[in-house]
Short mmCIF file of C-alpha atoms and ligand atoms in Angstrom, two decimals:
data_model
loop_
_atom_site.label_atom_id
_atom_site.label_comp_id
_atom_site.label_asym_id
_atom_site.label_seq_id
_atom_site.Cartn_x
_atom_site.Cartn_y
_atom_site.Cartn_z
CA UNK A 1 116.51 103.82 105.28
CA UNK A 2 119.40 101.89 102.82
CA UNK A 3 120.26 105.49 102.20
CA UNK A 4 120.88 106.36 105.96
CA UNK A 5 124.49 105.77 107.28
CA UNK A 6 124.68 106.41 111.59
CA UNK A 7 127.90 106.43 113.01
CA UNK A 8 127.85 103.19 114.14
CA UNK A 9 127.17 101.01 111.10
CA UNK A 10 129.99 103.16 109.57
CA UNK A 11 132.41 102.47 111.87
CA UNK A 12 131.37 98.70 112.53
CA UNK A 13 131.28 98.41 108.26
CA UNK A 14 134.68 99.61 108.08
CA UNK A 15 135.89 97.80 111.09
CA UNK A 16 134.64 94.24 109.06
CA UNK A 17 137.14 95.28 106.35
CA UNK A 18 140.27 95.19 108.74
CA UNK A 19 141.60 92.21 109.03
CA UNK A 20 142.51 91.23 112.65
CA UNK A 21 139.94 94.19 114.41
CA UNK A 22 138.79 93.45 117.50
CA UNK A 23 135.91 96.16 117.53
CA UNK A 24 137.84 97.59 120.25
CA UNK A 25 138.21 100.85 118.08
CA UNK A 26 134.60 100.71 117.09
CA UNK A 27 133.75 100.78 121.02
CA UNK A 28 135.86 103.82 121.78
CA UNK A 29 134.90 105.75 119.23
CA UNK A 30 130.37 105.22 119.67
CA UNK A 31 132.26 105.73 123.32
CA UNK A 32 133.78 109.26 122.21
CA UNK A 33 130.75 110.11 120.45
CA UNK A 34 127.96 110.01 122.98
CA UNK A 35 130.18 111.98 125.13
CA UNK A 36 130.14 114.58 122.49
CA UNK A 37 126.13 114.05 122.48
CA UNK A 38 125.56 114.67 125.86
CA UNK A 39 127.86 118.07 125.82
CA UNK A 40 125.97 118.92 122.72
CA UNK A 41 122.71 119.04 124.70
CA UNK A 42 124.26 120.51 127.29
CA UNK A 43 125.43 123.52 124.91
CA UNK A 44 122.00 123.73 123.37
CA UNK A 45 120.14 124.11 126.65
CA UNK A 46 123.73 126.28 127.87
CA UNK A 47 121.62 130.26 127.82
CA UNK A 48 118.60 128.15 130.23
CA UNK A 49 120.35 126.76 133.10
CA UNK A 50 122.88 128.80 135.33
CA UNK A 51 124.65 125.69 136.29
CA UNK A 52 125.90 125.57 132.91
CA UNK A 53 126.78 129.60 132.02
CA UNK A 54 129.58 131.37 133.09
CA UNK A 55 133.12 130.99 135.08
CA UNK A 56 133.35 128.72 138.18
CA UNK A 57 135.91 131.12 139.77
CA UNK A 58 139.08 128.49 139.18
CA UNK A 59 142.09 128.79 136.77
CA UNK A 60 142.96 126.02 134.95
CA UNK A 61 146.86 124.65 133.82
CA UNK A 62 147.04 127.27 131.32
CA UNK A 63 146.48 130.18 133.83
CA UNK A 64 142.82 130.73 132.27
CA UNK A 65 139.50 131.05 133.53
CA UNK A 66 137.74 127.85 133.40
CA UNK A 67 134.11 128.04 132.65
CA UNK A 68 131.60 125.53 134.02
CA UNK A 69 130.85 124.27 130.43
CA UNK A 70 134.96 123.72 130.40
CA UNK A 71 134.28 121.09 133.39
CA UNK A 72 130.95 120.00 132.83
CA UNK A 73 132.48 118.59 129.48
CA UNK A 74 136.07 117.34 130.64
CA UNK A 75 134.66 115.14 133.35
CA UNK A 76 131.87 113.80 130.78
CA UNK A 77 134.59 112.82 128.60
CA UNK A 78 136.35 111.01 131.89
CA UNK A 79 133.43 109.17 132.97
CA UNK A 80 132.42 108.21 129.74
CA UNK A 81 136.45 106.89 128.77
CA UNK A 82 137.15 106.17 131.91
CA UNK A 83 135.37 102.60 132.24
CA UNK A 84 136.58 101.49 128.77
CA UNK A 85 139.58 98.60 129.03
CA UNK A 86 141.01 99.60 125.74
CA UNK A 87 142.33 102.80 127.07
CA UNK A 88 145.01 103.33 129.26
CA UNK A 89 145.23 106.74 130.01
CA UNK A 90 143.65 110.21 129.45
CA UNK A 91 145.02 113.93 128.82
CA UNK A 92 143.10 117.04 129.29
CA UNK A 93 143.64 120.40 128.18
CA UNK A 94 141.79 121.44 131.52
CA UNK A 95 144.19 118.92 133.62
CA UNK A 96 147.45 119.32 135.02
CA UNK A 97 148.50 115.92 135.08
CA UNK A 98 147.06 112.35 132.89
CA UNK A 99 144.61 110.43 134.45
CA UNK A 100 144.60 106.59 134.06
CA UNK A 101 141.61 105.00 133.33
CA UNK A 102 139.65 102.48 136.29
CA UNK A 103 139.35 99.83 133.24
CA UNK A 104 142.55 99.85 131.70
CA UNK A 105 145.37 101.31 133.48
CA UNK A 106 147.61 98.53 132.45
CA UNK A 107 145.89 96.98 129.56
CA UNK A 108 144.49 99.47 127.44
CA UNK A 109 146.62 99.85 124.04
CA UNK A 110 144.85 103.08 123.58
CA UNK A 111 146.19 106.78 125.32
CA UNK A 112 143.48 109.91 124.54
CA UNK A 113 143.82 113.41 124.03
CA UNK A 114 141.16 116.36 124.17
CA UNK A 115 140.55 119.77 124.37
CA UNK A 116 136.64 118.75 126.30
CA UNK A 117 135.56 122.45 125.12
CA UNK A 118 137.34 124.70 122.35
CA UNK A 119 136.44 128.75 122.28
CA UNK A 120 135.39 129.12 125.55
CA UNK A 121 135.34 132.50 125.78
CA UNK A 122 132.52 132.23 123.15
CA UNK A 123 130.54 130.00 125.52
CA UNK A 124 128.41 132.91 127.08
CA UNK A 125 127.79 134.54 124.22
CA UNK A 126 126.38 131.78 122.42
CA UNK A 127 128.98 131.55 119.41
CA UNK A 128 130.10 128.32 118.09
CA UNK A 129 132.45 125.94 120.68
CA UNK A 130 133.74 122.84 119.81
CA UNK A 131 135.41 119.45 121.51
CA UNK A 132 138.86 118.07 120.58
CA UNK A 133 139.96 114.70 120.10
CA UNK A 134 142.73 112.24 119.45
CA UNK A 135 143.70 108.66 119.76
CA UNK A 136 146.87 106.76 119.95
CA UNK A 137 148.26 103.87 120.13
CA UNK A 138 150.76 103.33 123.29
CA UNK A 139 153.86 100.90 122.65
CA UNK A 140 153.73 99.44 126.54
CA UNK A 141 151.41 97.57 127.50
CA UNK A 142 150.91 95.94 130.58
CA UNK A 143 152.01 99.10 133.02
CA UNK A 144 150.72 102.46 133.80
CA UNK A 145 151.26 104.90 130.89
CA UNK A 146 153.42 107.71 131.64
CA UNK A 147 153.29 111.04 130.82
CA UNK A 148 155.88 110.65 128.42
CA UNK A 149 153.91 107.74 126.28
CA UNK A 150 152.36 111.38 125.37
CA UNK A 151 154.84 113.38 124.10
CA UNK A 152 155.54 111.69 120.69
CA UNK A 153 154.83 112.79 117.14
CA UNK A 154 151.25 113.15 115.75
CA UNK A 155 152.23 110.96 113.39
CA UNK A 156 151.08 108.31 116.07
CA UNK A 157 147.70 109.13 115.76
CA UNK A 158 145.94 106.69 114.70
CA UNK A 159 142.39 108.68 114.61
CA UNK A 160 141.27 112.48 115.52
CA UNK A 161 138.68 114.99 114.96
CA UNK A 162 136.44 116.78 116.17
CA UNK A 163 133.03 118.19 116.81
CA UNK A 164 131.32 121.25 116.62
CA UNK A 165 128.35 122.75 118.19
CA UNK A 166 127.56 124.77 115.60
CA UNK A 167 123.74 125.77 113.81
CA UNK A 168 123.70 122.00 113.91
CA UNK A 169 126.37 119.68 115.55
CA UNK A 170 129.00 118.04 113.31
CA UNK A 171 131.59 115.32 114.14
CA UNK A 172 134.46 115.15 111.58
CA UNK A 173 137.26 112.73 111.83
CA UNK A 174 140.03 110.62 110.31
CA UNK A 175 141.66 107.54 110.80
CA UNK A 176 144.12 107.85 108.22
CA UNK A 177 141.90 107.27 105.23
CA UNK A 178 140.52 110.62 104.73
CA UNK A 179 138.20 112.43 106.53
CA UNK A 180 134.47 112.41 107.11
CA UNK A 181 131.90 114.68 108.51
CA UNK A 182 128.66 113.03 110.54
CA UNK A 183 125.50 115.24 110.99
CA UNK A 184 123.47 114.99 114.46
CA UNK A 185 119.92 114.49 114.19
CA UNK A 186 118.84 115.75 117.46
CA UNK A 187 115.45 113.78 117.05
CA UNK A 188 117.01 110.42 116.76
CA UNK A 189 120.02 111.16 118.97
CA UNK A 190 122.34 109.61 116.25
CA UNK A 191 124.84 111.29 113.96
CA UNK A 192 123.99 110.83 110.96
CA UNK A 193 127.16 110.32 107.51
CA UNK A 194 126.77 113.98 105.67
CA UNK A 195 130.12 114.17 104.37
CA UNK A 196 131.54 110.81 103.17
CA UNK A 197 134.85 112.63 101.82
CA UNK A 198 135.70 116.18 103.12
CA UNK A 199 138.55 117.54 100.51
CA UNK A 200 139.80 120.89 101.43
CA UNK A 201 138.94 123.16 98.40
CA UNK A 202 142.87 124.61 96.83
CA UNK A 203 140.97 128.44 97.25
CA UNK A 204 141.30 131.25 99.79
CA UNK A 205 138.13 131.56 100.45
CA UNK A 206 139.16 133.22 103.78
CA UNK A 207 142.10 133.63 106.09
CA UNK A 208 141.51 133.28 109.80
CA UNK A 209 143.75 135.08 112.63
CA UNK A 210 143.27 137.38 115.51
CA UNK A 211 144.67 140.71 113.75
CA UNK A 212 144.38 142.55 117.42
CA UNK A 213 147.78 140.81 117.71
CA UNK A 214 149.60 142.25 114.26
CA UNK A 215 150.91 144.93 116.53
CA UNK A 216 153.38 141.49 118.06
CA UNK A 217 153.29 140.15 114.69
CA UNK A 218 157.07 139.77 112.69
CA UNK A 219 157.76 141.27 109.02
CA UNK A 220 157.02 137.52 107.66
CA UNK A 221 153.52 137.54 109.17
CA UNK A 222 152.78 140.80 108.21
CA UNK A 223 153.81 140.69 104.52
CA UNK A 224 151.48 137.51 104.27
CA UNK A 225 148.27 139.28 105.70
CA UNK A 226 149.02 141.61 103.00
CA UNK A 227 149.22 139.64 100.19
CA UNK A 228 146.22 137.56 101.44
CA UNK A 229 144.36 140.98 101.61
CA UNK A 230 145.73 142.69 98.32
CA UNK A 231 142.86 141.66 96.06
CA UNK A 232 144.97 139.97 93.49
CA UNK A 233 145.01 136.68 91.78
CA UNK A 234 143.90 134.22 94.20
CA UNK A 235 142.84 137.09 96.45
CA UNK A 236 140.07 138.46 94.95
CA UNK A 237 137.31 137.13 96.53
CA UNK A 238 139.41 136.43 99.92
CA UNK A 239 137.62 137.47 103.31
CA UNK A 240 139.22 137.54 106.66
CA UNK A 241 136.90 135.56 109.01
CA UNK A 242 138.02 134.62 112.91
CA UNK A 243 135.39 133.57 115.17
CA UNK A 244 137.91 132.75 117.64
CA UNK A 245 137.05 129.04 118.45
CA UNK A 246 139.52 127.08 116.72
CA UNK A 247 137.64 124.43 115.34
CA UNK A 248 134.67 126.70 114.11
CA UNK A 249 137.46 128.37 112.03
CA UNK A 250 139.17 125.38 110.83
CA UNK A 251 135.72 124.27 110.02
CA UNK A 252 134.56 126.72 107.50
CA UNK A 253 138.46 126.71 106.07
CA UNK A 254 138.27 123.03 105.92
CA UNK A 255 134.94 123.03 103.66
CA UNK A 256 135.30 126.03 101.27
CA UNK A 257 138.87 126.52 101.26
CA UNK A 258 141.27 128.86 103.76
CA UNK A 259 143.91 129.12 105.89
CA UNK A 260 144.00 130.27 109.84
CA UNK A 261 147.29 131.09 111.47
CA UNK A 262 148.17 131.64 115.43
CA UNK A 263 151.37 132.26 114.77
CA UNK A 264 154.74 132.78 117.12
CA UNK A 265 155.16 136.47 117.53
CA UNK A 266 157.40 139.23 119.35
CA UNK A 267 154.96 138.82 122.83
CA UNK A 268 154.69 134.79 122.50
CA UNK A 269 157.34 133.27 120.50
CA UNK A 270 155.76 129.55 120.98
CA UNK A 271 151.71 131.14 120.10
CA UNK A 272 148.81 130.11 121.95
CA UNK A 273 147.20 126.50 121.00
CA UNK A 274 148.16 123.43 122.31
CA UNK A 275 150.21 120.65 120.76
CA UNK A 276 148.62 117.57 121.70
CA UNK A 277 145.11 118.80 122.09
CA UNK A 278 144.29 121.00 119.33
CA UNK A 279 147.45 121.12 116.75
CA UNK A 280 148.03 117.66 116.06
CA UNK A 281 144.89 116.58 116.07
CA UNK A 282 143.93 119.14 113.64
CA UNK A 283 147.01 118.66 111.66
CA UNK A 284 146.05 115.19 110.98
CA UNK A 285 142.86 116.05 110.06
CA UNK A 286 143.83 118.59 107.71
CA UNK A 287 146.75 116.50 105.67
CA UNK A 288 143.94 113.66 105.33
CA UNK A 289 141.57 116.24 103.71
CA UNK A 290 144.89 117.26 101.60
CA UNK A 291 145.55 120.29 103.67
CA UNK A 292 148.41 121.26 105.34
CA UNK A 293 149.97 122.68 109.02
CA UNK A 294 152.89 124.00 110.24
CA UNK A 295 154.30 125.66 112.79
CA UNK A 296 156.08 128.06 110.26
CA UNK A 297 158.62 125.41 109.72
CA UNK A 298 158.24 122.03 110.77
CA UNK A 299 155.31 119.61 110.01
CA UNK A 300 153.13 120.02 113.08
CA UNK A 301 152.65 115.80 112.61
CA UNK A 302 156.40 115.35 113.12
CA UNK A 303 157.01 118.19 116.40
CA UNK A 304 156.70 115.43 119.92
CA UNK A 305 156.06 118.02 122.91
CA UNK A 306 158.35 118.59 125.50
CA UNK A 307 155.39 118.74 127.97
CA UNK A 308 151.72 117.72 127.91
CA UNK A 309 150.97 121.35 127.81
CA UNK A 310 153.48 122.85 125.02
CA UNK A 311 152.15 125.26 123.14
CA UNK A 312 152.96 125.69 119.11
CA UNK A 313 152.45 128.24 116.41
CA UNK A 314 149.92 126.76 113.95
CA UNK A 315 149.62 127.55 110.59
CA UNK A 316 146.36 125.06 109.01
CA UNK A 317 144.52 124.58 106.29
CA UNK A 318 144.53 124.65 102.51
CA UNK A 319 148.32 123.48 100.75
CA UNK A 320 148.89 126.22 98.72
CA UNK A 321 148.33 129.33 101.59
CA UNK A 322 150.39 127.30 104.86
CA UNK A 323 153.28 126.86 102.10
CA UNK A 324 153.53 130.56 101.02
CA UNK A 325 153.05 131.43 104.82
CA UNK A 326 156.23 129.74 105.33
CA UNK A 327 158.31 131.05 102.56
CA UNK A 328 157.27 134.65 103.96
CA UNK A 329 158.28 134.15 107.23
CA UNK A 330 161.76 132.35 106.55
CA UNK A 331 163.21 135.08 107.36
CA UNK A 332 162.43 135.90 110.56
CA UNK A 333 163.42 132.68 112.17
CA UNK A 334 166.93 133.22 114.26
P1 AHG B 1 140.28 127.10 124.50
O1 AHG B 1 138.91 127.71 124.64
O2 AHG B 1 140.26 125.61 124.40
O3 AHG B 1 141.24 127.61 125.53
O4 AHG B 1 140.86 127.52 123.08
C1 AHG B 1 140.79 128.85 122.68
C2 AHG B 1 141.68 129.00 121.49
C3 AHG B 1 141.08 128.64 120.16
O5 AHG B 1 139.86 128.04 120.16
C4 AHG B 1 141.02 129.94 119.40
O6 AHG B 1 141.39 129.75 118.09
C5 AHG B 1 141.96 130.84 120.13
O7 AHG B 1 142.07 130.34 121.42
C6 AHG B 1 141.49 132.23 120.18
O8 AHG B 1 142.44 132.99 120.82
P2 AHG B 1 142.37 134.58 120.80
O9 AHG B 1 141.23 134.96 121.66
O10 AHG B 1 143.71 134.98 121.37
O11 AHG B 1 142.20 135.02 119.38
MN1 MN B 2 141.02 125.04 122.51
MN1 MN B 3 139.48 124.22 125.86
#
């Protein structure tokens, strides 16, 4: 057993070496997690039960079609936050507006972001989905956050990750000392340390976009897919792989070395994912695994939103690839 590491006595272990915790952190995050458990069952059991599969008819903030799984897992991650006094106040990918919490409203210190379920078009077609997360640290306390406590850098952050419901399910994080991956074991209902120190490999083992766009895509863009694709130097071995759920992507890049790019094009200059609940998390991820993302030109950790919803071009993953996607596409900022 010496040998087994749950999420819990990893978090509480490190928690013992701050000086000054309160275990507050510790809480929120075994919070976060069994959240994540509970949608993870619900995934696994998704193709059974027709309360779970398909659309529920609604479009959500973003003008698309919400799926039930979408809900199922953004009001989990509510209820489950929602009665915790260390945070304040809540934003959804799926919701217009932030929610504050019943607990702590006015004392929580912490404000959470999430994207409940990532790829959901891949949700009825049983392909890998994912869940969203990150935490910061709001400088009022005391009052009702607002939504502009929000819109700050990602640099803020004082923890994020991620989990994916994947061939097994997989919660990777940071808190700003590197990044580790935690294994479910679905017979003990506890995620179990797999990865102790995820280090993005400095290889191109794939590149990751949605090529049906290149028709939209600018001369930088393109001129980057080709030398990704030429077969040269660092290329040789280089496959193009896009599932289409953001974190299954940034996944695979994250462990054997890649890069995936939603970039700003001719049709949608700003791209497609969402600032606060899927690029800056990410982006901190990535940098703490010694990665890299952009938007093309500015650190993704430095851009604050201008709305809870702004959208960003993203350019993640390994160093080496984000930097040379941003040298080729130089030129076609205005
Ligand atoms: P979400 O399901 O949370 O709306 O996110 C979908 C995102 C992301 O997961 C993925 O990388 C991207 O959309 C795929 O977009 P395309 O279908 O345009 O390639
Ligand atoms: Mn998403
Ligand atoms: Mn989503």
């Amino acid at each position: 057993m010496a040998g087994l590491v749950t999420l819990s006595r990893y978090v509480l272990q490190r928690e013992r070496d701050v000086e000054g915790a309160t275990g507050d952190f510790t809480l929120l995050l075994s919070h976060l997690a069994l959240a994540m458990k509970v949608v993870s069952r619900e995934v696994a059991r998704a193709g059974l039960l027709d309360a779970v599969l398909g659309k529920t008819g609604d479009t959500n903030v973003q003008g698309e079609q919400v799926a039930k799984l979408d809900v199922l897992a953004n009001d989990l991650l509510i209820e489950v936050l929602s009665d915790l006094p260390m945070v304040a106040a809540i934003a959804s990918e799926e919701e217009e507006h932030i929610r504050h919490t019943r607990a702590g409203r006015l004392t929580g210190k912490y404000l959470i972001c999430f994207d409940p379920l990532d790829g959901s078009s891949n949700i009825d077609v049983n392909v890998t989905i994912g869940t969203i997360f990150s935490i910061r640290r709001r400088e009022t306390v005391g009052v009702e956050a607002t939504p502009e406590d929000f819109l700050r850098p990602g640099t803020e952050q004082v923890a994020a990750g991620y989990c994916v419901y994947g061939s097994s399910t997989m919660l990777v994080f940071t808190t700003g000392q590197g990044v580790v991956g935690f294994t479910l074991d679905p017979q003990v209902g506890e995620f179990i340390l797999s990865h102790p120190e995820i280090r993005i490999p400095d290889s191109c083992t794939a590149w990751s976009a949605n090529v049906g766009n290149a028709r939209h895509w600018l001369p930088g863009t393109l001129a980057f897919q080709e030398t990704v694709t030429s077969g040269e130097g660092r290329y040789k071995r280089t496959s193009l792989r896009y599932v289409g759920t953001l974190v299954a992507d940034f996944h695979r890049n994250l462990l054997q070395g890649g890069v995936f790019f939603y970039p700003g094009d001719r049709k949608s200059p700003r791209g497609k994912l969402r600032l606060l609940y899927e690029a800056h998390p990410l982006a901190f991820v990535a940098e703490q695994a010694g990665g890299k993302a952009t938007d093309g030109t500015r650190r993704i950790m430095e851009i604050a939103g201008d709305g809870l919803h702004t959208r960003v071009p993203l350019i993640l993953g390994n160093s080496h690839e984000v930097e040379l996607f941003d040298r080729f596409t130089a030129a076609d900022r205005p």
